[in-house]
Amino acid sequence: MKKVLRTLLIVSVFMLYSQSIFCAEEISNEAEPTDDNTVTDVVKETSENKFNDRERLVQTLLGNLLPDESESPDNTGNIEKPGNDDDPLTEAEATAFVEQLSNEQVFAFNRSLNNAVNNGLEIKFDKEELEKAENYTGQQINALTKAMEEEAKFLALFEKTGNEKFQERAERQKEKFLSKIDKFQDTDDSASALESGDAVKNNVKEEAKARAKDTAKQAAQKAAKEAAKAAAKEAAHEAAQEVVKEAANTAKKESVKERQAEKIVEREAAKAARDEAKDAAKAEKDAAKDAAKTERDAAKAERDAAKDAAKTERDAAKAEKTANKK
């Protein structure tokens, strides 16, 4: 039986290896390597569609994109949305603010606020802060949203624990990132002065990059084709080795199971023999007890009979004696 299984295993491994080589050659000959940036471009396009959505930004500023668990019923049973309780931002104000932003600013706001939205943080913007942000650059927008996010994060910890250190930390973190807004403004002013001079350099660099990219792409396609063949053969070889290893492990496990089964049978037989000997010894002991009891009962009966005979004899003598007296 083991020889048959071993033969079947060898045949299966050979067939698997042959099929893998054939498939690898078919793939390498018929399928051209795809651009490595395809998947990345799809993911990037999905993120850009989300972050370019102006309505999404409006709803984020109003707190309507937070997860359901961040909302809690008030005393009237209505759902409270996070916001500035003293002067809440209205939908009309949020819409007007978003409409006058550039596409780059909308993208920067949505991307910067995405983490806060996913974590359910209550970001509270007021109208004054939004008015200042109308002309902010991407770096300034990131600094503003980070300031609001840090404040919301530590205020949430303060509300949860009651520890005033979190409240103080919220204020410090907010001021820390707000102070960077002016710093980024100075940086952007300096950078704009260099943009005109760098534009020509950038154009030349882009053209050189494009030519280099085309050359590299052709070389990469050829290298990828060869690599695909080598990788497929290597994968098939590894798969065959894995099958052999698995078969060896299976055979080893079966052998162990057989030995274990033999040991179980031996233990059961020994136990049955011990039980049988124990039962025989008990039966012999019980028989000896019964014989001894029977012997005792016979001796007692004999003594009782002797007593009865002696009593009868005494009674007869007594009766005879009484009769003689009369």
CSV table of N, CA and C in Angstrom, one decimal, residues 53-188:
chain,number,residue,atom,x,y,z
A,53,ASP,N,-13.9,66.6,-3.7
A,53,ASP,CA,-15.3,66.8,-3.6
A,53,ASP,C,-15.6,68.0,-2.6
A,54,ARG,N,-16.2,69.0,-3.2
A,54,ARG,CA,-16.5,70.2,-2.4
A,54,ARG,C,-17.6,69.9,-1.4
A,55,GLU,N,-18.6,69.1,-1.8
A,55,GLU,CA,-19.7,68.8,-0.9
A,55,GLU,C,-19.3,68.0,0.3
A,56,ARG,N,-18.3,67.2,0.1
A,56,ARG,CA,-17.7,66.4,1.2
A,56,ARG,C,-17.1,67.4,2.2
A,57,LEU,N,-16.4,68.4,1.7
A,57,LEU,CA,-15.7,69.4,2.6
A,57,LEU,C,-16.8,70.2,3.4
A,58,VAL,N,-17.9,70.5,2.7
A,58,VAL,CA,-19.0,71.2,3.4
A,58,VAL,C,-19.5,70.4,4.5
A,59,GLN,N,-19.8,69.1,4.2
A,59,GLN,CA,-20.4,68.2,5.3
A,59,GLN,C,-19.4,68.0,6.4
A,60,THR,N,-18.1,68.0,6.1
A,60,THR,CA,-17.0,67.8,7.1
A,60,THR,C,-17.0,69.0,8.0
A,61,LEU,N,-17.1,70.2,7.4
A,61,LEU,CA,-17.0,71.4,8.3
A,61,LEU,C,-18.3,71.5,9.2
A,62,LEU,N,-19.4,70.9,8.7
A,62,LEU,CA,-20.6,70.9,9.5
A,62,LEU,C,-20.7,69.7,10.5
A,63,GLY,N,-19.7,68.8,10.4
A,63,GLY,CA,-19.6,67.7,11.3
A,63,GLY,C,-20.6,66.5,10.9
A,64,ASN,N,-21.0,66.5,9.6
A,64,ASN,CA,-22.0,65.5,9.2
A,64,ASN,C,-21.3,64.2,8.7
A,65,LEU,N,-20.0,64.2,8.6
A,65,LEU,CA,-19.3,62.9,8.1
A,65,LEU,C,-18.7,62.1,9.3
A,66,LEU,N,-18.9,62.5,10.5
A,66,LEU,CA,-18.4,61.8,11.6
A,66,LEU,C,-19.1,60.4,11.8
A,67,PRO,N,-18.4,59.4,12.3
A,67,PRO,CA,-19.1,58.1,12.5
A,67,PRO,C,-20.3,58.2,13.4
A,68,ASP,N,-21.2,57.3,13.3
A,68,ASP,CA,-22.4,57.4,14.2
A,68,ASP,C,-22.2,57.4,15.6
A,69,GLU,N,-21.1,56.6,16.1
A,69,GLU,CA,-20.8,56.5,17.5
A,69,GLU,C,-20.4,57.8,18.1
A,70,SER,N,-20.0,58.8,17.3
A,70,SER,CA,-19.5,60.1,17.8
A,70,SER,C,-20.7,61.0,18.1
A,71,GLU,N,-21.9,60.6,17.7
A,71,GLU,CA,-23.1,61.4,17.9
A,71,GLU,C,-23.8,60.9,19.2
A,72,SER,N,-24.4,61.8,19.9
A,72,SER,CA,-25.1,61.3,21.1
A,72,SER,C,-26.4,62.1,21.2
A,73,PRO,N,-27.4,61.5,21.7
A,73,PRO,CA,-28.7,62.1,21.9
A,73,PRO,C,-28.7,63.2,23.0
A,74,ASP,N,-29.3,64.3,22.7
A,74,ASP,CA,-29.5,65.4,23.8
A,74,ASP,C,-30.7,65.1,24.6
A,75,ASN,N,-31.1,66.0,25.4
A,75,ASN,CA,-32.2,65.8,26.3
A,75,ASN,C,-33.5,65.7,25.6
A,76,THR,N,-33.6,66.2,24.4
A,76,THR,CA,-34.8,66.2,23.7
A,76,THR,C,-34.9,64.9,22.8
A,77,GLY,N,-33.9,64.1,22.8
A,77,GLY,CA,-33.9,62.9,22.0
A,77,GLY,C,-33.3,63.1,20.6
A,78,ASN,N,-32.9,64.4,20.2
A,78,ASN,CA,-32.3,64.7,18.9
A,78,ASN,C,-30.8,64.4,18.9
A,79,ILE,N,-30.3,64.2,17.8
A,79,ILE,CA,-28.9,63.9,17.6
A,79,ILE,C,-28.1,65.2,17.5
A,80,GLU,N,-27.1,65.3,18.4
A,80,GLU,CA,-26.3,66.6,18.4
A,80,GLU,C,-25.1,66.4,17.5
A,81,LYS,N,-24.8,67.3,16.6
A,81,LYS,CA,-23.7,67.3,15.7
A,81,LYS,C,-22.6,68.1,16.4
A,82,PRO,N,-21.3,67.7,16.2
A,82,PRO,CA,-20.2,68.5,16.8
A,82,PRO,C,-20.1,69.9,16.1
A,83,GLY,N,-19.8,70.9,16.9
A,83,GLY,CA,-19.6,72.2,16.3
A,83,GLY,C,-19.4,73.2,17.4
A,84,ASN,N,-19.4,74.5,17.0
A,84,ASN,CA,-19.2,75.6,18.0
A,84,ASN,C,-20.5,75.9,18.6
A,85,ASP,N,-20.7,75.6,19.9
A,85,ASP,CA,-22.0,75.8,20.5
A,85,ASP,C,-22.4,77.3,20.6
A,86,ASP,N,-21.4,78.2,20.7
A,86,ASP,CA,-21.7,79.6,20.9
A,86,ASP,C,-22.1,80.2,19.6
A,87,ASP,N,-21.4,79.9,18.5
A,87,ASP,CA,-21.7,80.5,17.2
A,87,ASP,C,-21.6,79.4,16.1
A,88,PRO,N,-22.5,78.5,16.1
A,88,PRO,CA,-22.3,77.3,15.1
A,88,PRO,C,-22.3,77.8,13.7
A,89,LEU,N,-21.5,77.1,12.9
A,89,LEU,CA,-21.3,77.3,11.5
A,89,LEU,C,-22.6,76.8,10.8
A,90,THR,N,-23.2,77.7,10.0
A,90,THR,CA,-24.4,77.2,9.2
A,90,THR,C,-24.0,76.6,7.9
A,91,GLU,N,-24.9,75.9,7.3
A,91,GLU,CA,-24.6,75.2,6.0
A,91,GLU,C,-24.4,76.3,4.9
A,92,ALA,N,-25.1,77.4,5.0
A,92,ALA,CA,-24.9,78.4,4.0
A,92,ALA,C,-23.5,79.0,4.1
A,93,GLU,N,-23.1,79.3,5.3
A,93,GLU,CA,-21.7,79.8,5.5
A,93,GLU,C,-20.6,78.8,5.1
A,94,ALA,N,-20.8,77.6,5.4
A,94,ALA,CA,-19.8,76.6,5.0
A,94,ALA,C,-19.8,76.4,3.5
A,95,THR,N,-21.0,76.4,2.9
A,95,THR,CA,-21.0,76.3,1.4
A,95,THR,C,-20.4,77.5,0.7
A,96,ALA,N,-20.6,78.7,1.2
A,96,ALA,CA,-20.0,80.0,0.7
A,96,ALA,C,-18.5,79.9,0.8
A,97,PHE,N,-18.0,79.5,1.9
A,97,PHE,CA,-16.6,79.4,2.1
A,97,PHE,C,-16.0,78.4,1.2
A,98,VAL,N,-16.6,77.2,1.0
A,98,VAL,CA,-16.0,76.2,0.1
A,98,VAL,C,-16.0,76.6,-1.3
A,99,GLU,N,-17.1,77.3,-1.7
A,99,GLU,CA,-17.2,77.7,-3.1
A,99,GLU,C,-16.1,78.7,-3.6
A,100,GLN,N,-15.6,79.5,-2.7
A,100,GLN,CA,-14.6,80.5,-3.1
A,100,GLN,C,-13.2,79.9,-3.0
A,101,LEU,N,-13.0,78.6,-2.6
A,101,LEU,CA,-11.7,78.0,-2.5
A,101,LEU,C,-11.3,77.5,-3.9
A,102,SER,N,-10.0,77.4,-4.1
A,102,SER,CA,-9.5,76.8,-5.3
A,102,SER,C,-9.5,75.3,-5.2
A,103,ASN,N,-9.3,74.6,-6.3
A,103,ASN,CA,-9.4,73.2,-6.3
A,103,ASN,C,-8.2,72.6,-5.4
A,104,GLU,N,-7.1,73.3,-5.4
A,104,GLU,CA,-6.0,72.8,-4.6
A,104,GLU,C,-6.3,73.0,-3.1
A,105,GLN,N,-7.0,74.1,-2.7
A,105,GLN,CA,-7.3,74.3,-1.3
A,105,GLN,C,-8.4,73.3,-0.9
A,106,VAL,N,-9.3,73.0,-1.7
A,106,VAL,CA,-10.4,72.0,-1.4
A,106,VAL,C,-9.7,70.6,-1.1
A,107,PHE,N,-8.8,70.3,-2.0
A,107,PHE,CA,-8.1,69.0,-1.9
A,107,PHE,C,-7.3,69.0,-0.6
A,108,ALA,N,-6.6,70.1,-0.3
A,108,ALA,CA,-5.8,70.2,1.0
A,108,ALA,C,-6.6,70.0,2.2
A,109,PHE,N,-7.8,70.7,2.2
A,109,PHE,CA,-8.7,70.6,3.4
A,109,PHE,C,-9.2,69.2,3.6
A,110,ASN,N,-9.7,68.6,2.5
A,110,ASN,CA,-10.3,67.3,2.6
A,110,ASN,C,-9.3,66.3,3.0
A,111,ARG,N,-8.1,66.4,2.4
A,111,ARG,CA,-7.0,65.4,2.8
A,111,ARG,C,-6.6,65.6,4.3
A,112,SER,N,-6.4,66.8,4.7
A,112,SER,CA,-6.0,67.1,6.1
A,112,SER,C,-7.0,66.7,7.1
A,113,LEU,N,-8.3,66.9,6.8
A,113,LEU,CA,-9.4,66.5,7.7
A,113,LEU,C,-9.8,65.1,7.7
A,114,ASN,N,-9.2,64.3,6.7
A,114,ASN,CA,-9.7,62.9,6.6
A,114,ASN,C,-9.4,62.1,7.8
A,115,ASN,N,-8.2,62.3,8.4
A,115,ASN,CA,-7.9,61.5,9.6
A,115,ASN,C,-8.8,61.8,10.8
A,116,ALA,N,-9.1,63.1,11.0
A,116,ALA,CA,-10.0,63.5,12.0
A,116,ALA,C,-11.4,62.9,11.8
A,117,VAL,N,-11.9,62.9,10.6
A,117,VAL,CA,-13.2,62.3,10.2
A,117,VAL,C,-13.2,60.9,10.6
A,118,ASN,N,-12.2,60.1,10.1
A,118,ASN,CA,-12.2,58.7,10.4
A,118,ASN,C,-12.1,58.3,11.9
A,119,ASN,N,-11.5,59.2,12.7
A,119,ASN,CA,-11.4,59.0,14.1
A,119,ASN,C,-12.5,59.6,14.9
A,120,GLY,N,-13.5,60.2,14.2
A,120,GLY,CA,-14.6,60.7,14.9
A,120,GLY,C,-14.3,61.9,15.8
A,121,LEU,N,-13.3,62.7,15.5
A,121,LEU,CA,-13.0,63.9,16.3
A,121,LEU,C,-13.9,65.0,16.0
A,122,GLU,N,-14.3,65.8,17.0
A,122,GLU,CA,-15.2,66.9,16.9
A,122,GLU,C,-14.4,68.2,16.6
A,123,ILE,N,-14.2,68.4,15.3
A,123,ILE,CA,-13.4,69.6,14.8
A,123,ILE,C,-14.4,70.8,14.8
A,124,LYS,N,-14.0,71.9,15.6
A,124,LYS,CA,-14.9,73.0,15.7
A,124,LYS,C,-14.3,74.2,15.0
A,125,PHE,N,-14.7,74.6,13.8
A,125,PHE,CA,-14.3,75.8,13.1
A,125,PHE,C,-15.3,76.9,13.4
A,126,ASP,N,-14.7,78.1,13.5
A,126,ASP,CA,-15.7,79.2,13.6
A,126,ASP,C,-15.5,80.1,12.3
A,127,LYS,N,-16.4,81.0,12.1
A,127,LYS,CA,-16.3,81.8,10.9
A,127,LYS,C,-15.1,82.7,10.8
A,128,GLU,N,-14.6,83.2,11.9
A,128,GLU,CA,-13.4,84.0,11.8
A,128,GLU,C,-12.2,83.2,11.3
A,129,GLU,N,-12.0,82.0,11.8
A,129,GLU,CA,-10.9,81.1,11.4
A,129,GLU,C,-11.0,80.8,9.9
A,130,LEU,N,-12.2,80.5,9.4
A,130,LEU,CA,-12.4,80.2,8.0
A,130,LEU,C,-12.2,81.4,7.1
A,131,GLU,N,-12.5,82.6,7.6
A,131,GLU,CA,-12.3,83.8,6.8
A,131,GLU,C,-10.8,84.0,6.6
A,132,LYS,N,-10.0,83.7,7.6
A,132,LYS,CA,-8.5,83.8,7.5
A,132,LYS,C,-8.0,82.8,6.5
A,133,ALA,N,-8.6,81.6,6.4
A,133,ALA,CA,-8.1,80.5,5.7
A,133,ALA,C,-8.4,80.6,4.2
A,134,GLU,N,-9.1,81.7,3.8
A,134,GLU,CA,-9.6,81.8,2.4
A,134,GLU,C,-8.4,81.8,1.4
A,135,ASN,N,-7.2,82.4,1.8
A,135,ASN,CA,-6.1,82.6,1.0
A,135,ASN,C,-4.9,81.7,1.5
A,136,TYR,N,-5.2,80.7,2.3
A,136,TYR,CA,-4.1,79.9,2.8
A,136,TYR,C,-3.5,78.9,1.7
A,137,THR,N,-2.3,78.6,1.9
A,137,THR,CA,-1.6,77.6,1.0
A,137,THR,C,-1.9,76.3,1.6
A,138,GLY,N,-1.4,75.2,0.9
A,138,GLY,CA,-1.6,73.9,1.4
A,138,GLY,C,-0.9,73.6,2.7
A,139,GLN,N,0.3,74.2,2.9
A,139,GLN,CA,1.0,74.0,4.2
A,139,GLN,C,0.2,74.7,5.3
A,140,GLN,N,-0.3,75.9,5.0
A,140,GLN,CA,-1.0,76.6,6.0
A,140,GLN,C,-2.3,75.9,6.4
A,141,ILE,N,-3.0,75.3,5.4
A,141,ILE,CA,-4.2,74.6,5.6
A,141,ILE,C,-3.9,73.4,6.5
A,142,ASN,N,-2.8,72.7,6.2
A,142,ASN,CA,-2.4,71.5,7.0
A,142,ASN,C,-2.1,71.9,8.5
A,143,ALA,N,-1.5,73.1,8.7
A,143,ALA,CA,-1.2,73.6,10.0
A,143,ALA,C,-2.5,73.9,10.7
A,144,LEU,N,-3.4,74.6,10.1
A,144,LEU,CA,-4.7,74.9,10.7
A,144,LEU,C,-5.5,73.7,11.1
A,145,THR,N,-5.7,72.7,10.2
A,145,THR,CA,-6.4,71.5,10.5
A,145,THR,C,-5.8,70.7,11.5
A,146,LYS,N,-4.4,70.7,11.5
A,146,LYS,CA,-3.7,69.9,12.6
A,146,LYS,C,-3.9,70.5,13.9
A,147,ALA,N,-3.9,71.9,14.0
A,147,ALA,CA,-4.2,72.6,15.2
A,147,ALA,C,-5.6,72.2,15.8
A,148,MET,N,-6.6,72.2,14.9
A,148,MET,CA,-7.9,71.9,15.3
A,148,MET,C,-8.0,70.4,15.7
A,149,GLU,N,-7.3,69.5,15.0
A,149,GLU,CA,-7.4,68.1,15.3
A,149,GLU,C,-6.8,67.8,16.7
A,150,GLU,N,-5.6,68.4,16.9
A,150,GLU,CA,-4.9,68.2,18.2
A,150,GLU,C,-5.8,68.7,19.4
A,151,GLU,N,-6.4,69.9,19.2
A,151,GLU,CA,-7.3,70.4,20.2
A,151,GLU,C,-8.4,69.5,20.5
A,152,ALA,N,-9.1,69.0,19.4
A,152,ALA,CA,-10.2,68.1,19.6
A,152,ALA,C,-9.8,66.8,20.2
A,153,LYS,N,-8.6,66.3,19.9
A,153,LYS,CA,-8.2,65.0,20.4
A,153,LYS,C,-8.0,65.1,22.0
A,154,PHE,N,-7.3,66.1,22.4
A,154,PHE,CA,-7.0,66.2,23.9
A,154,PHE,C,-8.3,66.7,24.6
A,155,LEU,N,-9.2,67.5,24.0
A,155,LEU,CA,-10.4,67.8,24.7
A,155,LEU,C,-11.3,66.6,24.9
A,156,ALA,N,-11.2,65.7,23.9
A,156,ALA,CA,-12.0,64.4,24.0
A,156,ALA,C,-11.4,63.6,25.2
A,157,LEU,N,-10.1,63.6,25.4
A,157,LEU,CA,-9.5,62.9,26.5
A,157,LEU,C,-9.9,63.6,27.8
A,158,PHE,N,-9.9,64.9,27.8
A,158,PHE,CA,-10.3,65.6,29.0
A,158,PHE,C,-11.7,65.3,29.4
A,159,GLU,N,-12.6,65.3,28.4
A,159,GLU,CA,-14.0,65.0,28.7
A,159,GLU,C,-14.2,63.5,29.2
A,160,LYS,N,-13.3,62.7,28.7
A,160,LYS,CA,-13.4,61.3,29.1
A,160,LYS,C,-12.9,61.0,30.5
A,161,THR,N,-11.7,61.7,30.8
A,161,THR,CA,-11.1,61.4,32.1
A,161,THR,C,-11.3,62.5,33.2
A,162,GLY,N,-11.6,63.7,32.7
A,162,GLY,CA,-11.7,64.8,33.7
A,162,GLY,C,-10.3,65.4,34.1
A,163,ASN,N,-9.3,64.9,33.5
A,163,ASN,CA,-7.9,65.3,33.9
A,163,ASN,C,-7.7,66.7,33.2
A,164,GLU,N,-7.4,67.7,34.0
A,164,GLU,CA,-7.3,69.1,33.4
A,164,GLU,C,-6.0,69.2,32.6
A,165,LYS,N,-5.0,68.3,32.8
A,165,LYS,CA,-3.8,68.4,32.0
A,165,LYS,C,-4.1,68.2,30.5
A,166,PHE,N,-5.1,67.4,30.2
A,166,PHE,CA,-5.4,67.2,28.8
A,166,PHE,C,-6.0,68.5,28.2
A,167,GLN,N,-6.8,69.3,29.0
A,167,GLN,CA,-7.3,70.5,28.6
A,167,GLN,C,-6.2,71.5,28.3
A,168,GLU,N,-5.2,71.6,29.2
A,168,GLU,CA,-4.1,72.5,29.0
A,168,GLU,C,-3.3,72.1,27.7
A,169,ARG,N,-3.1,70.7,27.6
A,169,ARG,CA,-2.4,70.2,26.4
A,169,ARG,C,-3.1,70.6,25.1
A,170,ALA,N,-4.4,70.5,25.1
A,170,ALA,CA,-5.2,70.9,23.9
A,170,ALA,C,-4.9,72.3,23.5
A,171,GLU,N,-4.8,73.2,24.5
A,171,GLU,CA,-4.6,74.6,24.1
A,171,GLU,C,-3.2,74.8,23.6
A,172,ARG,N,-2.2,74.1,24.3
A,172,ARG,CA,-0.8,74.3,23.8
A,172,ARG,C,-0.6,73.7,22.4
A,173,GLN,N,-1.2,72.6,22.1
A,173,GLN,CA,-1.0,72.0,20.8
A,173,GLN,C,-1.7,72.8,19.7
A,174,LYS,N,-2.8,73.4,20.1
A,174,LYS,CA,-3.5,74.3,19.1
A,174,LYS,C,-2.6,75.5,18.8
A,175,GLU,N,-2.1,76.1,19.8
A,175,GLU,CA,-1.3,77.3,19.6
A,175,GLU,C,0.0,77.0,18.8
A,176,LYS,N,0.6,75.8,19.1
A,176,LYS,CA,1.8,75.4,18.5
A,176,LYS,C,1.6,75.3,17.0
A,177,PHE,N,0.5,74.7,16.5
A,177,PHE,CA,0.3,74.5,15.1
A,177,PHE,C,-0.2,75.8,14.4
A,178,LEU,N,-1.0,76.6,15.2
A,178,LEU,CA,-1.4,77.9,14.6
A,178,LEU,C,-0.3,78.8,14.4
A,179,SER,N,0.8,78.7,15.2
A,179,SER,CA,1.9,79.6,15.1
A,179,SER,C,2.7,79.3,13.8
A,180,LYS,N,2.5,78.1,13.2
A,180,LYS,CA,3.2,77.7,12.0
A,180,LYS,C,2.6,78.3,10.8
A,181,ILE,N,1.4,78.8,10.9
A,181,ILE,CA,0.7,79.4,9.7
A,181,ILE,C,1.5,80.6,9.2
A,182,ASP,N,1.9,81.5,10.0
A,182,ASP,CA,2.6,82.7,9.6
A,182,ASP,C,4.0,82.3,9.1
A,183,LYS,N,4.6,81.3,9.7
A,183,LYS,CA,5.9,80.8,9.3
A,183,LYS,C,5.8,80.3,7.8
A,184,PHE,N,4.8,79.5,7.6
A,184,PHE,CA,4.6,79.0,6.2
A,184,PHE,C,4.3,80.1,5.2
A,185,GLN,N,3.7,81.2,5.6
A,185,GLN,CA,3.4,82.3,4.8
A,185,GLN,C,4.7,82.9,4.3
A,186,ASP,N,5.7,83.1,5.3
A,186,ASP,CA,7.0,83.7,4.9
A,186,ASP,C,7.7,82.8,4.0
A,187,THR,N,7.6,81.5,4.2
A,187,THR,CA,8.3,80.5,3.3
A,187,THR,C,7.7,80.5,1.9
A,188,ASP,N,6.4,80.6,1.8
A,188,ASP,CA,5.8,80.6,0.5
A,188,ASP,C,6.1,81.9,-0.3
